[in-house]
Coordinates of N, CA and C in Angstrom, one line a residue:
X59 N 48.6 41.7 -50.8 CA 47.1 41.6 -50.6 C 46.4 41.8 -49.7
X60 N 45.8 42.4 -48.9 CA 45.1 42.2 -48.0 C 43.9 41.1 -48.0
X61 N 43.7 40.1 -46.9 CA 42.8 39.6 -47.4 C 41.7 40.4 -46.1
X62 N 40.2 40.4 -46.5 CA 39.5 40.9 -45.9 C 38.6 39.1 -45.7
X63 N 37.5 39.6 -44.5 CA 36.7 38.4 -43.7 C 36.0 38.0 -45.1
X64 N 34.8 37.0 -45.0 CA 34.4 37.2 -45.9 C 32.9 37.6 -45.4
X65 N 32.1 38.2 -46.5 CA 30.4 38.7 -45.3 C 29.8 37.3 -45.2
X66 N 29.4 36.9 -44.1 CA 28.3 35.9 -43.7 C 27.1 36.6 -43.4
X67 N 25.8 36.2 -44.0 CA 24.8 37.3 -44.7 C 24.5 37.2 -42.9
X68 N 23.4 37.7 -42.2 CA 22.9 38.0 -40.8 C 21.8 36.5 -40.5
X69 N 22.1 35.6 -39.7 CA 21.6 33.9 -39.9 C 20.1 34.4 -39.1
X70 N 19.5 35.9 -39.0 CA 18.3 35.8 -38.1 C 17.9 35.4 -39.2
X71 N 18.1 35.3 -40.8 CA 17.4 35.3 -42.1 C 17.5 34.1 -42.4
X72 N 18.0 33.9 -41.6 CA 17.6 32.1 -42.6 C 17.4 31.0 -41.2
X73 N 16.7 32.1 -40.0 CA 17.0 30.7 -39.2 C 15.3 30.3 -38.4
X74 N 14.7 31.6 -39.6 CA 13.1 31.1 -39.8 C 12.8 32.3 -38.1
X75 N 13.2 32.9 -37.5 CA 12.9 33.7 -36.8 C 12.1 35.2 -37.8
X76 N 11.3 35.9 -36.3 CA 10.2 36.5 -37.1 C 11.3 37.6 -38.0
X77 N 10.5 38.1 -38.6 CA 10.9 39.3 -40.0 C 10.2 39.7 -40.3
X78 N 10.0 41.4 -40.4 CA 9.2 42.3 -41.1 C 9.6 42.7 -42.1
X79 N 8.7 42.6 -43.7 CA 9.3 42.4 -45.0 C 8.3 43.5 -45.6
X80 N 9.1 44.9 -46.3 CA 8.8 46.0 -46.4 C 8.5 45.4 -47.9
X81 N 7.3 45.0 -48.0 CA 7.5 44.7 -50.0 C 7.3 46.0 -50.5
X82 N 8.4 46.3 -51.4 CA 7.8 46.8 -52.6 C 6.3 47.1 -53.6
X83 N 6.4 48.3 -54.0 CA 4.9 49.2 -54.3 C 4.9 48.0 -56.1
X84 N 6.1 48.0 -56.1 CA 6.2 47.7 -58.2 C 5.4 46.0 -57.7
X85 N 5.0 45.7 -58.6 CA 3.6 44.5 -58.3 C 5.2 43.4 -58.4
X86 N 6.0 43.7 -59.9 CA 6.6 42.5 -60.9 C 7.9 42.2 -60.0
X87 N 9.0 43.2 -59.4 CA 9.1 42.8 -58.2 C 8.9 42.5 -56.4
X88 N 7.7 42.3 -56.5 CA 7.1 41.9 -55.0 C 6.7 40.3 -55.5
X89 N 6.4 40.7 -57.0 CA 5.5 38.7 -57.2 C 6.7 38.0 -57.3
X90 N 8.2 38.4 -58.0 CA 9.5 37.5 -57.9 C 9.7 37.7 -56.5
X91 N 10.0 38.1 -55.2 CA 9.9 37.6 -54.2 C 8.9 36.8 -53.1
X92 N 7.7 37.1 -53.6 CA 7.3 36.5 -53.0 C 7.2 34.5 -53.8
X93 N 7.1 34.4 -54.8 CA 7.7 33.3 -55.7 C 8.9 33.0 -55.2
X94 N 9.7 33.5 -54.6 CA 11.3 33.2 -54.3 C 11.3 32.6 -52.6
X95 N 10.6 32.6 -52.1 CA 10.5 32.7 -50.9 C 10.0 31.6 -50.8
X96 N 10.2 30.5 -49.6 CA 10.0 29.0 -49.1 C 8.8 29.6 -49.2
X97 N 8.1 28.9 -48.8 CA 6.5 29.4 -48.1 C 6.6 28.8 -46.4
X98 N 7.6 27.7 -46.0 CA 7.6 27.5 -44.8 C 8.2 28.9 -44.5
X99 N 8.4 30.2 -44.5 CA 9.5 31.1 -44.9 C 8.2 31.5 -44.0
X100 N 7.4 31.7 -45.0 CA 6.3 32.8 -45.1 C 5.4 33.4 -43.5
X101 N 5.3 31.7 -43.0 CA 4.5 31.3 -41.2 C 5.5 32.7 -40.8
X102 N 7.0 33.0 -40.4 CA 7.4 34.1 -40.0 C 7.6 35.4 -40.0
X103 N 6.7 35.5 -41.3 CA 7.2 37.2 -41.6 C 6.4 37.9 -41.7
X104 N 6.0 39.0 -40.9 CA 4.8 40.0 -41.1 C 5.3 40.6 -42.7
X105 N 4.3 41.0 -43.5 CA 4.7 41.5 -44.8 C 4.3 43.2 -45.1
X106 N 4.6 44.2 -45.0 CA 4.1 45.6 -44.7 C 3.9 45.5 -46.6
X107 N 2.7 46.1 -46.6 CA 2.3 45.3 -48.6 C 1.2 46.5 -48.7
X108 N 1.4 47.7 -50.2 CA 0.4 48.3 -49.5 C -1.0 47.7 -50.6
X109 N -1.9 48.2 -51.0 CA -2.9 47.6 -50.4 C -3.3 47.4 -52.2
X110 N -3.0 47.6 -53.4 CA -2.4 47.3 -54.5 C -1.8 45.6 -55.0
X111 N -1.7 45.2 -54.0 CA -0.5 43.7 -53.8 C -1.7 42.6 -53.2
X112 N -2.4 43.3 -53.0 CA -3.8 42.3 -52.0 C -3.9 41.0 -52.4
X113 N -3.8 41.0 -54.1 CA -4.4 40.4 -54.7 C -4.2 39.4 -54.6
X114 N -1.7 39.5 -55.3 CA -0.8 38.8 -55.4 C -0.7 38.0 -53.6
X115 N -1.2 38.6 -52.9 CA -1.5 37.6 -51.8 C -2.1 36.7 -51.2
X116 N -3.1 36.9 -52.2 CA -4.5 36.2 -51.7 C -4.7 34.6 -51.9
X117 N -3.3 34.7 -52.7 CA -3.2 32.6 -52.9 C -2.2 32.3 -51.4
X118 N -1.2 33.4 -51.1 CA -0.4 33.0 -49.9 C -1.4 32.5 -48.8
X119 N -0.4 32.1 -47.6 CA -1.4 31.9 -46.4 C 0.1 32.6 -45.4
X120 N 0.5 34.1 -46.1 CA 1.3 35.2 -45.3 C 0.7 36.6 -44.5
X121 N 1.1 36.8 -43.3 CA 0.3 37.3 -42.9 C 0.6 38.7 -43.5
X122 N 0.1 39.4 -43.5 CA 0.3 40.8 -44.3 C -0.8 42.2 -43.3
X123 N -0.1 43.6 -43.4 CA -0.7 44.7 -42.8 C -0.9 45.5 -44.0
X124 N -1.6 45.7 -44.5 CA -2.0 46.4 -46.2 C -1.9 48.5 -45.9
X125 N -1.3 48.9 -46.5 CA -1.5 50.2 -46.4 C -2.2 51.1 -47.8
X126 N -2.4 52.5 -47.8 CA -3.2 53.0 -49.0 C -1.8 54.4 -48.9
X127 N -1.9 54.9 -50.0 CA -1.3 56.0 -50.2 C -2.1 57.5 -49.5
X128 N -3.2 57.2 -49.2 CA -3.7 58.5 -48.3 C -3.7 57.6 -46.2
X129 N -4.2 59.1 -45.8 CA -3.6 58.3 -44.2 C -2.0 57.4 -43.6
X130 N -1.7 56.9 -44.3 CA -0.3 56.4 -43.5 C 0.9 57.2 -43.7
X131 N 0.1 58.4 -43.1 CA 1.6 59.0 -42.7 C 1.7 59.2 -41.4
X132 N 3.3 59.8 -40.7 CA 3.1 60.1 -39.2 C 2.1 60.2 -38.8
X133 N 1.3 59.4 -37.4 CA 0.6 60.3 -37.1 C -1.1 59.9 -37.0
X134 N -1.3 59.9 -38.6 CA -2.3 59.0 -38.9 C -3.2 58.0 -38.8
X135 N -4.1 57.6 -38.5 CA -5.1 56.1 -38.0 C -4.3 55.3 -38.5
X136 N -4.3 54.9 -39.6 CA -3.5 54.0 -40.4 C -2.2 53.8 -39.8
X137 N -1.7 54.7 -39.6 CA 0.0 54.4 -39.8 C 0.4 54.5 -38.2
X138 N -0.7 54.5 -37.3 CA -0.6 54.1 -35.9 C -1.1 52.7 -35.9
X139 N -1.6 52.1 -36.6 CA -2.2 50.6 -36.7 C -0.5 50.2 -37.1
X140 N -0.1 50.2 -38.5 CA 1.2 49.6 -39.3 C 2.1 50.0 -38.0
X141 N 2.6 50.8 -37.0 CA 3.7 50.9 -36.2 C 2.9 49.9 -35.2
X142 N 1.6 50.4 -34.5 CA 1.6 48.8 -33.6 C 1.7 47.7 -33.5
X143 N 1.4 47.2 -34.8 CA 1.4 46.4 -35.3 C 3.5 45.5 -35.7
X144 N 3.7 46.9 -36.3 CA 5.1 46.0 -36.2 C 5.7 45.6 -34.8
X145 N 5.5 46.8 -34.0 CA 6.5 47.1 -32.9 C 5.9 45.7 -32.0
X146 N 5.0 45.4 -31.7 CA 3.8 43.9 -30.7 C 4.4 42.6 -31.7
X147 N 4.7 42.7 -33.2 CA 5.0 41.8 -33.8 C 7.0 41.1 -33.3
X148 N 7.3 42.3 -32.6 CA 8.8 41.7 -31.9 C 9.6 40.8 -33.9
X149 N 10.1 41.8 -34.5 CA 11.0 40.9 -35.5 C 12.2 41.0 -34.7
X150 N 13.1 40.4 -35.1 CA 14.6 39.8 -35.4 C 15.2 40.8 -35.8
X151 N 14.3 40.7 -37.4 CA 14.9 41.6 -38.4 C 14.1 42.2 -39.5
X152 N 13.9 42.7 -40.2 CA 13.1 43.4 -41.2 C 14.2 44.4 -42.3
X153 N 13.4 43.6 -43.7 CA 14.2 44.2 -44.5 C 13.5 44.9 -45.8
X154 N 14.7 45.5 -46.2 CA 13.3 47.3 -46.8 C 14.0 47.2 -47.8
X155 N 13.7 46.3 -48.9 CA 14.2 46.5 -50.5 C 13.7 48.0 -51.0
X156 N 13.5 48.8 -50.3 CA 12.8 50.1 -51.3 C 11.8 49.6 -51.9
X157 N 12.0 51.3 -52.6 CA 12.5 52.7 -52.7 C 12.4 53.4 -51.3
X158 N 12.9 54.5 -51.3 CA 12.7 55.4 -50.0 C 11.7 55.6 -49.7
X159 N 11.6 55.8 -48.3 CA 9.5 55.8 -47.8 C 10.5 56.9 -46.6
X160 N 10.5 57.2 -45.7 CA 10.4 58.1 -44.7 C 9.6 57.0 -43.3
X161 N 8.7 57.0 -43.9 CA 7.7 56.7 -42.9 C 7.8 55.0 -42.6
X162 N 8.5 54.4 -43.9 CA 8.9 52.9 -43.9 C 10.2 52.6 -42.6
X163 N 11.0 53.5 -43.0 CA 12.2 54.1 -42.2 C 12.4 53.8 -40.2
X164 N 11.2 54.4 -40.8 CA 10.8 54.7 -39.0 C 10.0 53.5 -38.8
X165 N 9.5 53.1 -39.4 CA 9.0 51.6 -38.6 C 9.7 50.8 -38.8
X166 N 10.6 50.6 -39.2 CA 11.8 49.8 -39.3 C 12.8 49.7 -37.7
X167 N 13.2 51.6 -37.9 CA 14.2 51.7 -36.5 C 13.1 51.5 -35.5
X168 N 11.7 51.5 -35.1 CA 10.9 51.3 -34.2 C 10.9 49.6 -34.0
X169 N 11.1 48.9 -34.7 CA 10.7 47.8 -35.2 C 11.2 47.0 -33.7
X170 N 12.8 47.6 -33.6 CA 13.3 46.5 -32.4 C 14.0 45.6 -32.5
X171 N 14.0 45.6 -34.3 CA 15.2 44.6 -34.8 C 15.9 45.2 -34.4
X172 N 16.9 44.1 -34.3 CA 18.7 44.6 -34.3 C 19.4 44.6 -35.7
X173 N 18.6 43.9 -36.8 CA 19.0 43.4 -37.9 C 18.2 44.6 -38.5
X174 N 18.3 45.1 -39.6 CA 17.6 45.9 -41.2 C 18.5 46.3 -42.0
X175 N 17.7 45.8 -42.8 CA 18.3 45.4 -43.7 C 17.7 46.6 -45.4
X176 N 19.0 46.5 -45.8 CA 18.2 47.7 -47.5 C 19.1 47.0 -48.3
X177 N 19.1 48.0 -49.2 CA 20.2 48.1 -50.4 C 21.3 49.3 -50.7
X178 N 22.5 49.4 -50.7 CA 22.4 50.7 -50.4 C 21.8 51.8 -50.1
X179 N 22.3 51.5 -48.7 CA 21.2 51.8 -47.8 C 21.8 53.0 -46.6
X180 N 23.5 52.8 -47.0 CA 24.1 53.5 -45.9 C 23.7 54.5 -45.4
X181 N 23.2 55.6 -46.5 CA 22.8 57.0 -46.1 C 21.9 56.6 -45.1
X182 N 21.0 55.6 -45.4 CA 19.8 55.8 -43.9 C 19.9 55.0 -43.0
X183 N 21.5 55.0 -42.6 CA 21.7 54.7 -41.3 C 20.7 55.8 -40.2
X184 N 20.6 55.2 -39.1 CA 20.9 54.2 -38.4 C 19.3 53.7 -38.5
X185 N 18.0 53.9 -39.5 CA 17.1 53.2 -40.0 C 16.9 52.5 -40.4
X186 N 18.3 51.7 -41.1 CA 18.7 50.7 -41.8 C 20.7 50.2 -41.1
X187 N 20.2 49.7 -40.5 CA 22.0 49.1 -40.0 C 22.6 48.3 -40.9
X188 N 22.4 47.4 -42.4 CA 23.3 46.0 -43.1 C 22.6 47.0 -44.1
X189 N 23.7 47.5 -44.6 CA 24.0 47.7 -46.2 C 24.3 47.1 -47.4
X190 N 23.1 46.3 -48.7 CA 24.3 45.1 -49.1 C 24.1 46.5 -50.6
X191 N 24.6 45.7 -51.4 CA 24.9 45.9 -52.8 C 24.6 44.6 -53.9
X192 N 23.3 45.3 -54.8 CA 23.0 44.1 -55.0 C 24.0 43.4 -56.4
X193 N 24.0 42.0 -56.8 CA 24.6 41.5 -57.4 C 24.2 42.3 -59.1
X194 N 25.0 41.9 -60.4 CA 24.3 42.9 -61.2 C 23.7 41.2 -62.3
X195 N 23.9 40.0 -62.0 CA 23.8 38.8 -62.1 C 22.4 38.1 -61.8
X196 N 21.9 38.9 -59.8 CA 20.2 39.2 -60.4 C 20.0 40.0 -59.2
X197 N 19.0 40.5 -59.5 CA 17.6 41.0 -59.2 C 18.2 41.1 -58.0
X198 N 18.1 42.5 -57.2 CA 18.1 42.4 -55.6 C 16.6 41.7 -54.7
X199 N 16.0 42.3 -55.4 CA 14.1 41.0 -55.2 C 14.6 39.6 -55.4
X200 N 15.3 39.0 -55.9 CA 15.9 37.9 -55.8 C 16.7 37.3 -55.1
X201 N 17.5 38.4 -54.8 CA 18.6 37.9 -53.8 C 18.4 38.5 -52.6
X202 N 17.5 39.4 -52.3 CA 17.0 39.5 -50.5 C 15.8 38.2 -50.5
X203 N 15.3 37.5 -51.5 CA 14.1 36.1 -51.8 C 15.6 34.9 -51.1
X204 N 16.2 34.8 -51.7 CA 16.4 33.6 -51.5 C 17.9 34.0 -50.3
X205 N 18.0 34.4 -49.4 CA 18.6 35.3 -48.0 C 17.8 33.5 -46.8
X206 N 15.9 34.1 -47.7 CA 15.7 33.6 -46.2 C 15.6 31.4 -45.9
X207 N 16.5 31.2 -47.3 CA 17.1 29.9 -47.9 C 17.4 29.1 -47.2
X208 N 17.7 28.5 -45.7 CA 18.9 28.5 -44.9 C 20.4 28.0 -46.2
X209 N 21.6 28.2 -45.7 CA 22.9 27.9 -46.9 C 22.5 27.7 -47.9
X210 N 21.9 28.2 -49.2 CA 21.1 29.4 -50.4 C 22.3 30.4 -50.3
X211 N 23.1 30.9 -51.3 CA 24.0 32.1 -51.6 C 22.9 32.4 -53.0
X212 N 22.8 33.6 -52.6 CA 22.3 34.6 -53.9 C 23.6 34.9 -55.0

């Protein structure tokens, strides 16, 4: 039996470095992610979130850039603003739990982040370059949020 190296999740998500987090539009999933993230990690995360999630973020001190379904296509003013914010934030990592949206995959790529994480996303390479497989015992949202807690395993 061949031994394989244990996978070590990128330290960049646990080291309190700058991260861009593309929030899913599903309010329940977004709520789980926010409830699991340690409050101190919110200071180093720029969330890209749909405007429908604004009330969810209203009780946090998180940095959030909102988008709407209209005007958030490549070349439009709102998209250009998001692109500028993501680039100037200069993250070391991007987290993209899905679902697939080509404009946000593009933003992850041009962010300059060396670590761009998603779930079952091998087909999205080079936009995302770390593909995780969700565990059956824990939701992808909860699993991703827990990686932000140093030393805690999903």
